[in-house]
Coordinates of C-alpha atoms in Angstrom, one line a residue:
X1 CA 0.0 0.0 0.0
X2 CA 1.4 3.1 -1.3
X3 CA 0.0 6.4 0.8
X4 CA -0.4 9.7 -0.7
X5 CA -1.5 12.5 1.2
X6 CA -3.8 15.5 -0.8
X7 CA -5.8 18.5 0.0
X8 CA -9.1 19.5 -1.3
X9 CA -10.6 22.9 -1.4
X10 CA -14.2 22.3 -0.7
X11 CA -16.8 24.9 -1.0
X12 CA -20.6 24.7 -0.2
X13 CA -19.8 24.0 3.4
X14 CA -21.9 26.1 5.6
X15 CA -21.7 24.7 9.6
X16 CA -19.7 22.3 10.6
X17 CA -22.1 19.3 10.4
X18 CA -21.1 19.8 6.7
X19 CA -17.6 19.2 7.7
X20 CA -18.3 16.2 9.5
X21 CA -20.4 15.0 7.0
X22 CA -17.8 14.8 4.4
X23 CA -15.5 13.6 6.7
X24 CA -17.4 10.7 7.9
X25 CA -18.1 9.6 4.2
X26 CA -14.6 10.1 3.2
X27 CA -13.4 7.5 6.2
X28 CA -15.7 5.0 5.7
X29 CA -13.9 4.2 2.7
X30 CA -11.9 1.2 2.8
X31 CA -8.7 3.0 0.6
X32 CA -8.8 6.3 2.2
X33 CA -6.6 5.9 5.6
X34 CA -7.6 9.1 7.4
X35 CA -9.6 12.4 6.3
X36 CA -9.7 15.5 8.1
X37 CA -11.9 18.2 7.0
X38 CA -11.8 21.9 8.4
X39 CA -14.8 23.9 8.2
X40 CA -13.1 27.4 8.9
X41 CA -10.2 27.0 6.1
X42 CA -12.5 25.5 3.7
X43 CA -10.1 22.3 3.3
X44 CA -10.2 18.8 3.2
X45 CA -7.1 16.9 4.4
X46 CA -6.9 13.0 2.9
X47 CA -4.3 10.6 3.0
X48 CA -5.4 7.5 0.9
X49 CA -3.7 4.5 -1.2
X50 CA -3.0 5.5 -4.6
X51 CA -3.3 1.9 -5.9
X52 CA -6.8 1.7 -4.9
X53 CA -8.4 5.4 -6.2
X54 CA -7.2 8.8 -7.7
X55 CA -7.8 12.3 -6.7
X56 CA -10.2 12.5 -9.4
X57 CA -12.4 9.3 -7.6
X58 CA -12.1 11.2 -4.4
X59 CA -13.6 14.5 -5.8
X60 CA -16.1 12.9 -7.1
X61 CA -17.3 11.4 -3.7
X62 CA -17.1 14.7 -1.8
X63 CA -19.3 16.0 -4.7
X64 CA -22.0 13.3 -4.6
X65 CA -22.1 15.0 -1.0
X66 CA -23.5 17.7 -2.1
X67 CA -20.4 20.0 -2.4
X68 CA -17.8 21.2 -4.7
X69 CA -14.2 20.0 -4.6
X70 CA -11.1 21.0 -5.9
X71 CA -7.3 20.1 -5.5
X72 CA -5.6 22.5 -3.7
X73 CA -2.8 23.7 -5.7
X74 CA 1.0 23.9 -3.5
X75 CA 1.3 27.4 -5.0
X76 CA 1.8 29.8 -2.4
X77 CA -1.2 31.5 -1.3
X78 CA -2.0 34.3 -2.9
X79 CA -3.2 37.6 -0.9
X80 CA -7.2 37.6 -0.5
X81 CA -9.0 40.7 -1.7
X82 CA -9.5 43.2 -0.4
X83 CA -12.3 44.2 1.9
X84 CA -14.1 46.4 -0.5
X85 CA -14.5 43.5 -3.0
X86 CA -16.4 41.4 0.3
X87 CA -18.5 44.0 1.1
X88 CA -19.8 43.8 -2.4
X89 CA -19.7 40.4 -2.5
X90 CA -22.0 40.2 0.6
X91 CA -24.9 42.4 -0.9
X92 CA -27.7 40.2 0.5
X93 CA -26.3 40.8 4.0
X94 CA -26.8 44.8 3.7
X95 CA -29.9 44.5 1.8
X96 CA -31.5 42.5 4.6
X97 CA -29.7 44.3 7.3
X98 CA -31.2 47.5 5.6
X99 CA -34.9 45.4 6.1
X100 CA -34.4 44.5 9.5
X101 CA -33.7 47.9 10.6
X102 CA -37.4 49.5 10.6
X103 CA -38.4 46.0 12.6
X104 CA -35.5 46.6 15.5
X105 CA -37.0 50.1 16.2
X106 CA -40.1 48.0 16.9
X107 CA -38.8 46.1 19.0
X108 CA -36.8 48.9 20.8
X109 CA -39.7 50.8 21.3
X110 CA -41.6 47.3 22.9
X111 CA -38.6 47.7 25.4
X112 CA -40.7 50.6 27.2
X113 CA -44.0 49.2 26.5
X114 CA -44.8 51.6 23.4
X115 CA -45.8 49.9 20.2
X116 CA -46.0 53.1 18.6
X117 CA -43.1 52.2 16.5
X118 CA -44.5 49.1 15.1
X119 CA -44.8 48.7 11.3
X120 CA -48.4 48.6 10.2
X121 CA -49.3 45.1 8.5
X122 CA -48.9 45.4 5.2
X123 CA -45.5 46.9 5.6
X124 CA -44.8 44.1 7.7
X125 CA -46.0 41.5 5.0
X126 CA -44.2 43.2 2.0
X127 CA -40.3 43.4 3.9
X128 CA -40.8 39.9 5.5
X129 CA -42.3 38.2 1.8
X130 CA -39.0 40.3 0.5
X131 CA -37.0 38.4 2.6
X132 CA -38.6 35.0 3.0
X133 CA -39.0 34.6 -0.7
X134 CA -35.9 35.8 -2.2
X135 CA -32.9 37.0 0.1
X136 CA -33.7 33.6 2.3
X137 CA -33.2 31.3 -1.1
X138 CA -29.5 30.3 -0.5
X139 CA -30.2 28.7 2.7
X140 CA -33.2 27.2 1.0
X141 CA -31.0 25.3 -1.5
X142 CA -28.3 24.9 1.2
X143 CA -31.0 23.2 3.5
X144 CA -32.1 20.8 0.5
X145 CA -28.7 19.7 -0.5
X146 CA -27.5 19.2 3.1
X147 CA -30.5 16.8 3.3
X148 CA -30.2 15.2 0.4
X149 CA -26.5 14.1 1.6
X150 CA -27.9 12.8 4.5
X151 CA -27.3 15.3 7.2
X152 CA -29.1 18.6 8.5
X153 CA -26.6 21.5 8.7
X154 CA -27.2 24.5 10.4
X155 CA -29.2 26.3 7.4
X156 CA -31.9 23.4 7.8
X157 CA -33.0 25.1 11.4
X158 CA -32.8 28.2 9.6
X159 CA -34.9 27.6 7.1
X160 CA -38.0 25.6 8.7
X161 CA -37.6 28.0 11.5
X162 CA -37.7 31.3 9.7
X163 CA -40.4 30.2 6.9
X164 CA -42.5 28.4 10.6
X165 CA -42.7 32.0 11.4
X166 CA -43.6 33.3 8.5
X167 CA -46.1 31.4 7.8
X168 CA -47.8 31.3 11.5
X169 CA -47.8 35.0 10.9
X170 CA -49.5 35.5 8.4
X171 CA -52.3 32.9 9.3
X172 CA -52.5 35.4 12.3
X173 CA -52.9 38.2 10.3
X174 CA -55.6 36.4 8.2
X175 CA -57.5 35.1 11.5
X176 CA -57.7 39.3 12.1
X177 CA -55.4 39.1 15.4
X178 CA -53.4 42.3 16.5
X179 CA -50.3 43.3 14.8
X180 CA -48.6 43.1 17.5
X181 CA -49.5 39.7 18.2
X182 CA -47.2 38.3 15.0
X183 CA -43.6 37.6 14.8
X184 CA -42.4 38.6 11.0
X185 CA -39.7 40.8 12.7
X186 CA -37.9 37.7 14.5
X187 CA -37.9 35.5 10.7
X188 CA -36.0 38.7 9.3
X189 CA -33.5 39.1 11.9
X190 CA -32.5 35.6 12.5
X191 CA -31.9 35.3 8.5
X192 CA -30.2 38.8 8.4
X193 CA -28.2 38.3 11.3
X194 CA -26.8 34.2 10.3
X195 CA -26.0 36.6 7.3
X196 CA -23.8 39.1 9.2
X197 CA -22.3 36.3 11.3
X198 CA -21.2 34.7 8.1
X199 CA -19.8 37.8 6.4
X200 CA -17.8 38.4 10.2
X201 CA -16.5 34.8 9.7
X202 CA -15.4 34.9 6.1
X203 CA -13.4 38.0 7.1
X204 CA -11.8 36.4 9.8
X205 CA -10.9 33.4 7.1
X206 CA -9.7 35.9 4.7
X207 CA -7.5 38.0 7.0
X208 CA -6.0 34.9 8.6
X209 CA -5.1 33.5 5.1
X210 CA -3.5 37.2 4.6
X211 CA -1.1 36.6 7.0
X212 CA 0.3 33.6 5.0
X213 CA 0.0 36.3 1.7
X214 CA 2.1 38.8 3.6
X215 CA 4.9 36.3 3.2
X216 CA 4.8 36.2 -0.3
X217 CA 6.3 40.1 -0.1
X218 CA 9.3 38.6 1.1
X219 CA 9.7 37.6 -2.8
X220 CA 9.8 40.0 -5.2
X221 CA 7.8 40.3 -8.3
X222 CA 10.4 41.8 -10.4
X223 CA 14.0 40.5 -10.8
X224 CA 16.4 41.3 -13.1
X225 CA 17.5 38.7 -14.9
X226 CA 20.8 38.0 -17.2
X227 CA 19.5 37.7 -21.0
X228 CA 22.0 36.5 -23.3
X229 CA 24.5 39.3 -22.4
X230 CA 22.4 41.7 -21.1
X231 CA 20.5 42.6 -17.6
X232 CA 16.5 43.3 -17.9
X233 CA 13.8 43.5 -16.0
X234 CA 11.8 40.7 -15.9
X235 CA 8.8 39.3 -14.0
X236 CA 9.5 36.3 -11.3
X237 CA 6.7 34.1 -13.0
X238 CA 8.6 34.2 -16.1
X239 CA 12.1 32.9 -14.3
X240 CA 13.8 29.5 -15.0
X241 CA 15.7 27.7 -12.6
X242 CA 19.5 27.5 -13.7
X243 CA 18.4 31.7 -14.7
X244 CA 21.1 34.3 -13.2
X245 CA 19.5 36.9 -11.1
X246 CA 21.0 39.9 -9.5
X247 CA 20.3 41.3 -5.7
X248 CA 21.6 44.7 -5.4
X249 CA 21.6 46.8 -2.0
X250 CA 18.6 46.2 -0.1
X251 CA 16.6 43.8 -2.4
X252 CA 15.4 40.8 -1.6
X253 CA 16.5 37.1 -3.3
X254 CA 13.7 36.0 -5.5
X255 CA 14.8 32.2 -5.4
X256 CA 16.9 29.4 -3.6
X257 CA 20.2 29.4 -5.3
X258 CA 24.1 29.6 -5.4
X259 CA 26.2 32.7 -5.3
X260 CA 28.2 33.5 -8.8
X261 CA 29.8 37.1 -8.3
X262 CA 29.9 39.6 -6.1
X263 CA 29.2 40.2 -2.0
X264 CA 26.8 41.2 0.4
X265 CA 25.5 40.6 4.5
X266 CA 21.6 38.6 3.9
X267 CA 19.4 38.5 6.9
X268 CA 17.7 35.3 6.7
X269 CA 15.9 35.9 9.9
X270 CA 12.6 35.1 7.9
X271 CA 13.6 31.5 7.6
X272 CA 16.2 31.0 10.7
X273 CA 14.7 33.3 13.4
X274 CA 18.6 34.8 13.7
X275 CA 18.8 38.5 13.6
X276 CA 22.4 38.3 12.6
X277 CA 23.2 38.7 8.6
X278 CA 25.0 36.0 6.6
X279 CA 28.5 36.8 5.0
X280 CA 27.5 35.4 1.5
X281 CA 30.2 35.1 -1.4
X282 CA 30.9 33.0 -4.3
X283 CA 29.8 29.4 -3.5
X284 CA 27.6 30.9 -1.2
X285 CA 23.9 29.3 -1.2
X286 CA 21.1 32.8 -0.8
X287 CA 17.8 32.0 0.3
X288 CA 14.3 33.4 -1.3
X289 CA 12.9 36.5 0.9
X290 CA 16.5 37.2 2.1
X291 CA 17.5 40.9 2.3
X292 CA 20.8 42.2 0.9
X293 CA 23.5 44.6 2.2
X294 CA 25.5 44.5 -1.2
X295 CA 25.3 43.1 -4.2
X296 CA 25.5 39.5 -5.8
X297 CA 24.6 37.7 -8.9
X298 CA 23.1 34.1 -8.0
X299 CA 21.8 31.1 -10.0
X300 CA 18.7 29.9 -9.1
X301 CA 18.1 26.6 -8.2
X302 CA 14.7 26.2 -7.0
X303 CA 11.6 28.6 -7.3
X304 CA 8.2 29.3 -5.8
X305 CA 6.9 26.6 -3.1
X306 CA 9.9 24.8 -3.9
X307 CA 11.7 27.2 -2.2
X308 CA 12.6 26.6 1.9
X309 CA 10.2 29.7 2.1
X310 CA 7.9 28.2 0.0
X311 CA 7.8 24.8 1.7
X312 CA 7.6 26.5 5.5
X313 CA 4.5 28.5 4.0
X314 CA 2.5 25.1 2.9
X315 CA 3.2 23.7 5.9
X316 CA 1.5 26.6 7.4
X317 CA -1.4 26.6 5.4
X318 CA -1.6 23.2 6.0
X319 CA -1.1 23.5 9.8
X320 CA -4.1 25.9 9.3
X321 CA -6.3 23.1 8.1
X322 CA -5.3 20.8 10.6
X323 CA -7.5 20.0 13.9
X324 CA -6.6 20.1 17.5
X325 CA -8.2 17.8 20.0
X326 CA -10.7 20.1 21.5
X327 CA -11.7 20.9 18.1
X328 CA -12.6 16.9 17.2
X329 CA -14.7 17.1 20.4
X330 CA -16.5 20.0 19.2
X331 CA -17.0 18.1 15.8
X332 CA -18.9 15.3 17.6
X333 CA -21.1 17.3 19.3
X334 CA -21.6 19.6 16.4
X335 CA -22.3 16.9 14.2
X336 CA -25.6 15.4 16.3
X337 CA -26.5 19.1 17.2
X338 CA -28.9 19.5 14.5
X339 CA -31.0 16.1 15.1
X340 CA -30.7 16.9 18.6
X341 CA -32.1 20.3 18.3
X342 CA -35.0 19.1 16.0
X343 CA -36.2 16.6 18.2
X344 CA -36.3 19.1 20.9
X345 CA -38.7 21.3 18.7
X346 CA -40.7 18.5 18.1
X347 CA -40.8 17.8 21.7
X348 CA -41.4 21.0 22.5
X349 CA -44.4 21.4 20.2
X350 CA -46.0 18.1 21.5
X351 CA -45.7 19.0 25.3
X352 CA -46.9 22.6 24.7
X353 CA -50.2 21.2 23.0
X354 CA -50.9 18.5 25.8
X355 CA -50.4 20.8 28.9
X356 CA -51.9 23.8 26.5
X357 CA -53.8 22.5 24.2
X358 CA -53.1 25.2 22.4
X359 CA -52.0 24.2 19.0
X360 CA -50.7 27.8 18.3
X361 CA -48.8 28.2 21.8
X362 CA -47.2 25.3 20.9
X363 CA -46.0 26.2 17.3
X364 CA -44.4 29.0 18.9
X365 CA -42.5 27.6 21.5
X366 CA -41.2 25.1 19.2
X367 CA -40.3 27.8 16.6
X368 CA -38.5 29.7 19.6
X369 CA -36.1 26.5 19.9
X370 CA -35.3 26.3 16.5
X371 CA -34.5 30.1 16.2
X372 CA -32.7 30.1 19.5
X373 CA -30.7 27.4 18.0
X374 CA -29.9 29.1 14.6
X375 CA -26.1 30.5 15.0
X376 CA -25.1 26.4 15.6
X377 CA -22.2 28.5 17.0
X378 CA -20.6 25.1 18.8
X379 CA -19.2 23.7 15.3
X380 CA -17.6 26.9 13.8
X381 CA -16.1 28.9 16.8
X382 CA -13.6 26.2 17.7
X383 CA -11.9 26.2 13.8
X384 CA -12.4 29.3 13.8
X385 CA -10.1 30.3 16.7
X386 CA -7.6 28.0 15.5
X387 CA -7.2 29.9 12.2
X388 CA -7.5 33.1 13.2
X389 CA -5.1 32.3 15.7
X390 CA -2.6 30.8 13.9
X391 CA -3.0 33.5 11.0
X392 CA -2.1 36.4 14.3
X393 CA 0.9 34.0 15.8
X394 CA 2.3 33.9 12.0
X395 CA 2.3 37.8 12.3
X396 CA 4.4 37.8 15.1
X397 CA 6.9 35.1 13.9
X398 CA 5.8 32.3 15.5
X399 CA 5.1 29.6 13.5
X400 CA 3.3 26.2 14.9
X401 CA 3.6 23.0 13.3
X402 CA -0.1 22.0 13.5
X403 CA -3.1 22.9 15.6
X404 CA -2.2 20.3 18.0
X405 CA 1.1 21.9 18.9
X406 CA -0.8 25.3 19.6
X407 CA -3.7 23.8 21.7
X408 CA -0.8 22.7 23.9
X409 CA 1.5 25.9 23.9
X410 CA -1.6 26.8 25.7
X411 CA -0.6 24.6 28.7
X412 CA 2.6 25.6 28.8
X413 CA 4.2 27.4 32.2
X414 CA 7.8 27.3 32.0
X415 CA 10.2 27.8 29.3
X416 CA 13.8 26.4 30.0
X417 CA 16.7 28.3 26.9
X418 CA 19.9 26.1 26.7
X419 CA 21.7 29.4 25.5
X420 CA 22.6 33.1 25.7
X421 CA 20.8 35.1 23.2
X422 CA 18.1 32.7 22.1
X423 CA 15.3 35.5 22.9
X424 CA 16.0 38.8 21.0
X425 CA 14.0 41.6 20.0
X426 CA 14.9 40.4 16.1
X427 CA 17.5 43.2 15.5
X428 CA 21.0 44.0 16.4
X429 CA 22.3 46.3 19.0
X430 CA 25.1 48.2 21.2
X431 CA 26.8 45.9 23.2
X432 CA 30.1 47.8 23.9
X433 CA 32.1 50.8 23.1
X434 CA 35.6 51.0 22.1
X435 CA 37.7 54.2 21.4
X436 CA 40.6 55.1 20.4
X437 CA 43.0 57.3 22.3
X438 CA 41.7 60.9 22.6
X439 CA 38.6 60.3 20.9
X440 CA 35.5 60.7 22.5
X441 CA 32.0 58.2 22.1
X442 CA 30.2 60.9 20.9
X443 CA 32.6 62.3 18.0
X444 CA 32.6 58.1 17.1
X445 CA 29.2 57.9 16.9
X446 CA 28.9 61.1 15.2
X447 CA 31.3 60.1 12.7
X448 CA 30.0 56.3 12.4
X449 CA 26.7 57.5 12.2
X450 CA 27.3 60.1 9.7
X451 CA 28.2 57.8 7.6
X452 CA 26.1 54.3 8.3
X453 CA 22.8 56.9 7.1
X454 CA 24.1 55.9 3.8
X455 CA 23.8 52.1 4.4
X456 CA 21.0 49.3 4.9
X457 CA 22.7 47.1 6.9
X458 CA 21.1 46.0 10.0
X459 CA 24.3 46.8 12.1
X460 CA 24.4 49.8 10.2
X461 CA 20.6 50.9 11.6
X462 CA 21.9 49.8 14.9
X463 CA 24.8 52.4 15.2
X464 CA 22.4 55.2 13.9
X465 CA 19.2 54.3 16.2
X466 CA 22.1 54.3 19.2
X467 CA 23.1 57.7 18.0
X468 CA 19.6 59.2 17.9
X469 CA 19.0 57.8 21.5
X470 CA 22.1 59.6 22.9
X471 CA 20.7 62.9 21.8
X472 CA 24.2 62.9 19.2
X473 CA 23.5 65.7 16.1
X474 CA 24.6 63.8 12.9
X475 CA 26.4 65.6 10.4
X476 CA 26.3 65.5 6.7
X477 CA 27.8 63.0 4.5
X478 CA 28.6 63.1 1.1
X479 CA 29.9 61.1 -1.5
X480 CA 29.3 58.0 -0.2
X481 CA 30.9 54.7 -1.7
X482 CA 30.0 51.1 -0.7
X483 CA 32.7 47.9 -0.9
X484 CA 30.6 45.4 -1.3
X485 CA 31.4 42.9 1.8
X486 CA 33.4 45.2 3.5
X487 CA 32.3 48.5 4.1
X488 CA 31.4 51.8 3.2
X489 CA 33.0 54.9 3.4
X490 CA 31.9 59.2 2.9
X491 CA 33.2 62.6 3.7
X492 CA 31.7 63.9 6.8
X493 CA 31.4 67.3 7.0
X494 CA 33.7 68.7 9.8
X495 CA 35.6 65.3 9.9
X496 CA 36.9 64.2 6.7
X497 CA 36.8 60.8 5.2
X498 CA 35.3 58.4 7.2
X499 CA 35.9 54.7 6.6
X500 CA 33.1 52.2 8.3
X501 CA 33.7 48.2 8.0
X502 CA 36.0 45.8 7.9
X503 CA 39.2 46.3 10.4
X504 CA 41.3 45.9 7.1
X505 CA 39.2 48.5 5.2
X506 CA 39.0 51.0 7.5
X507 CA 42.8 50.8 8.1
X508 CA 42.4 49.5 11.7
X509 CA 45.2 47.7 13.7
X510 CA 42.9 45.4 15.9
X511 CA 45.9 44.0 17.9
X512 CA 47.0 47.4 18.8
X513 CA 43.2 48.2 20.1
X514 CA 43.2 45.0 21.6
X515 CA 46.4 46.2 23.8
X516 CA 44.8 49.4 24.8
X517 CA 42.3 47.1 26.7
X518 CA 38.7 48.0 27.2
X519 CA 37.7 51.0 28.6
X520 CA 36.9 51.0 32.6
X521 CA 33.0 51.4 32.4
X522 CA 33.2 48.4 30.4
X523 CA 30.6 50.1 27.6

């Protein structure tokens, strides 16, 4: 048995009984070894034996389900639109919001026993009919398809409980009762507000996946590439591996690869969490998202997810489909909670009627559970969480394997480092100051700093930042010139020239400092 291991992006999903739904089908099968499906990323997670089916075989099931699948390319996540295009897309949302507004001033004005505010009846009829018979239709169709697979999601309590109301109400207003004795108002706000609660979770989705997308700014779009024997501009999607690219000063590599020419300091702390840069020269291997201080001209050797950047981002997004424990206990309950919560109706309505008799009463008490039930909540905030909280953690460069690892960072009370150093703040800093005889800290640093303006080195930011914190007025530079790999040197005004580097390149005898010994203060 040969195991492969696929993701599917499924879509038609709408609570997480749909999830477990497809999940349960995909494990009853004999070839397919585990499934895991997450409702909040929209993925399906199957490892299955290749001799037995094909992708292709396994789409197909999820789709007799009742939803659409697709195989999730290992391109690297795009970035997500943005929020302007959802609003748009979530038009039904802000139409129905827009209807449910004149019914919540009924209700507020109910709150202090005036039903001044309430619609009159036939305003009442036409907004709810508006809704009920047109803006509801997607969770219509959801509801039919859901049972048709054989389960009941979340838009199947929606739906009989909405259209219940609906049409107890306007029997009411038939039978000539008081307006005020109908309910149209609570079938509007229950749809309008699953809507909103669906719009709030597919930007949480969306702005989670973003935070994968921010990586891919790490890589730039444009490279310039060596064409025959000339350098052009030319976009990354159109690179070859075994292509010669050039990184000049503060660029970023575009793709894994060996150094050919030239020098330059890369911060890699993307990849390696180490905030000190890499001395890279000829020979050297660069990695993709690294930032340059210099200049080089590399062959690349593997591009796009086949990059280490690349693979470290799939194996976030797929960490992002995976499921902690809590979050399979919250499946199992989520995926009886519909049944349960019909039968309760249903038990509701019968128990009403025999202590009542009241056929009516008991119609809306069993309408009340169904409503109260709607947001099936239990299924979706648990994934959820885990994806929005993995998306802010990946923000903040922490990275977690899988969902797992993060459920039980959450029990964690000690951390023990085997090391100096391991916790920074991510950039370098003044340790210690050395001078030469008869120079003060603050001509050094005015000189240094004078100079180090002109550079993007990330020791270079360090002597400036120090400078600007000690209150030190930086003079003018000019005619700056960078050695690629070992320093960089100006004329200072008031000064002179001003070398910064290498000890060799800045004409430094380092065992003659040493000799001096370090100052008393020990800064």
């Amino acid at each position: 048995m040969s195991t492969q291991h696929i993701n599917f992006q499924i879509s038609g999903m709408t609570c997480q009984a749909c999830a477990s739904r497809i999940e349960k089908v995909l494990n009853k099968k004999d070839f397919v070894a585990n499934a895991s499906v997450n409702f909040a990323g929209e993925t399906a997670q199957v490892e299955y034996d290749d001799a037995q089916t094909t992708p292709e075989e396994l789409m197909q099931i999820i789709q007799k389900t009742g939803y659409q699948a697709a195989i999730k390319t290992t391109a690297l996540p795009e970035m997500q639109p943005e929020n302007a295009n959802l609003w748009r897309n979530h038009w039904r949302t802000w139409l129905l919001l827009a209807l449910a507004a004149p019914f919540i001033l009924g209700m507020a004005g109910m709150l202090f026993g005036s039903h001044a505010l309430i619609l009159p009846a036939w305003l009442q009829i036409a907004l709810a009919s508006i809704v009920q018979l047109w803006l509801a239709v997607p969770f219509y169709k959801s509801a039919i398809a859901s049972v048709r697979g054989g389960l009941a999601n979340m838009d199947v309590l929606v739906s009989i409980g909405t259209l219940a109301i609906y049409l107890y109400s306007i029997g009411m207003m038939l039978a000539g009762h008081p307006v005020h004795h109908v309910y149209f108002e609570a079938g509007v706000m229950v749809i309008a507000f699953v809507s909103l609660g669906k719009f709030l979770e597919e930007r949480t989705k969306r702005g989670s996946l973003n935070s994968l997308g921010l990586m891919m700014q790490l890589t730039p779009r444009q490279v310039t590439v060596l064409r025959g024997t000339q350098w052009q501009p030319e976009k990354l999607e159109n690179v070859q591996i075994g292509d010669t690219l050039r990184a000049v000063q503060g660029e970023r590599i575009a793709a894994d690869g060996v150094v050919i020419a030239g020098e330059a300091w890369a911060d890699e702390s993307h990849l390696t969490g180490e905030s000190q840069p890499v001395y890279k020269t000829a020979g050297s291997k660069v990695l993709a998202g690294s930032i340059l201080s210099g200049s080089v001209d590399y062959r690349a050797e593997q591009l796009g997810s086949n990059t280490l950047l690349g693979d470290m981002m799939n194996a976030l997004a797929d960490a992002q489909g995976s499921k902690a424990p809590i979050a399979r206990l919250a499946d199992k309950a989520a995926a009886v909670f519909v049944p349960i919560v019909l039968s309760i109706a249903a038990l509701t309505f019968i128990a009403t009627w025999l202590f009542t008799g009241s056929a009516t009463k008991a119609l809306v008490h069993a309408v009340a559970v169904l409503v109260v039930a709607c947001p099936c909540a239990l299924g979706l905030a648990t994934p959820a969480a885990i994806m929005a909280g993995m998306g802010v953690a990946v923000r903040h460069g922490v990275w977690f394997k899988n969902a797992a690892a993060m459920e039980q960072a959450g029990h964690i009370d000690t951390v023990v480092l085997d090391k100096t150093g391991t916790l920074t703040q991510g950039k370098p800093d003044i340790a210690a100051i050395w001078t030469a005889p008869n120079i003060s800290e603050d001509t050094l640093f005015q000189a240094a700093a004078a100079v180090e303006q002109h550079a993007a080195h990330p020791l270079a930011k360090a002597i400036v930042s120090h400078a600007a914190e000690r209150g030190i007025a930086i003079p003018t530079a000019t005619q700056p010139e960078t050695e690629a790999g070992a320093g960089l040197q100006a004329q200072v005004a008031g000064i002179g020239l001003v070398k910064v580097g290498k000890p060799d390149f800045a004409n430094l005898d380092m065992q003659a400092v040493w000799q001096q010994g370090q100052p008393e203060n020990g800064q």
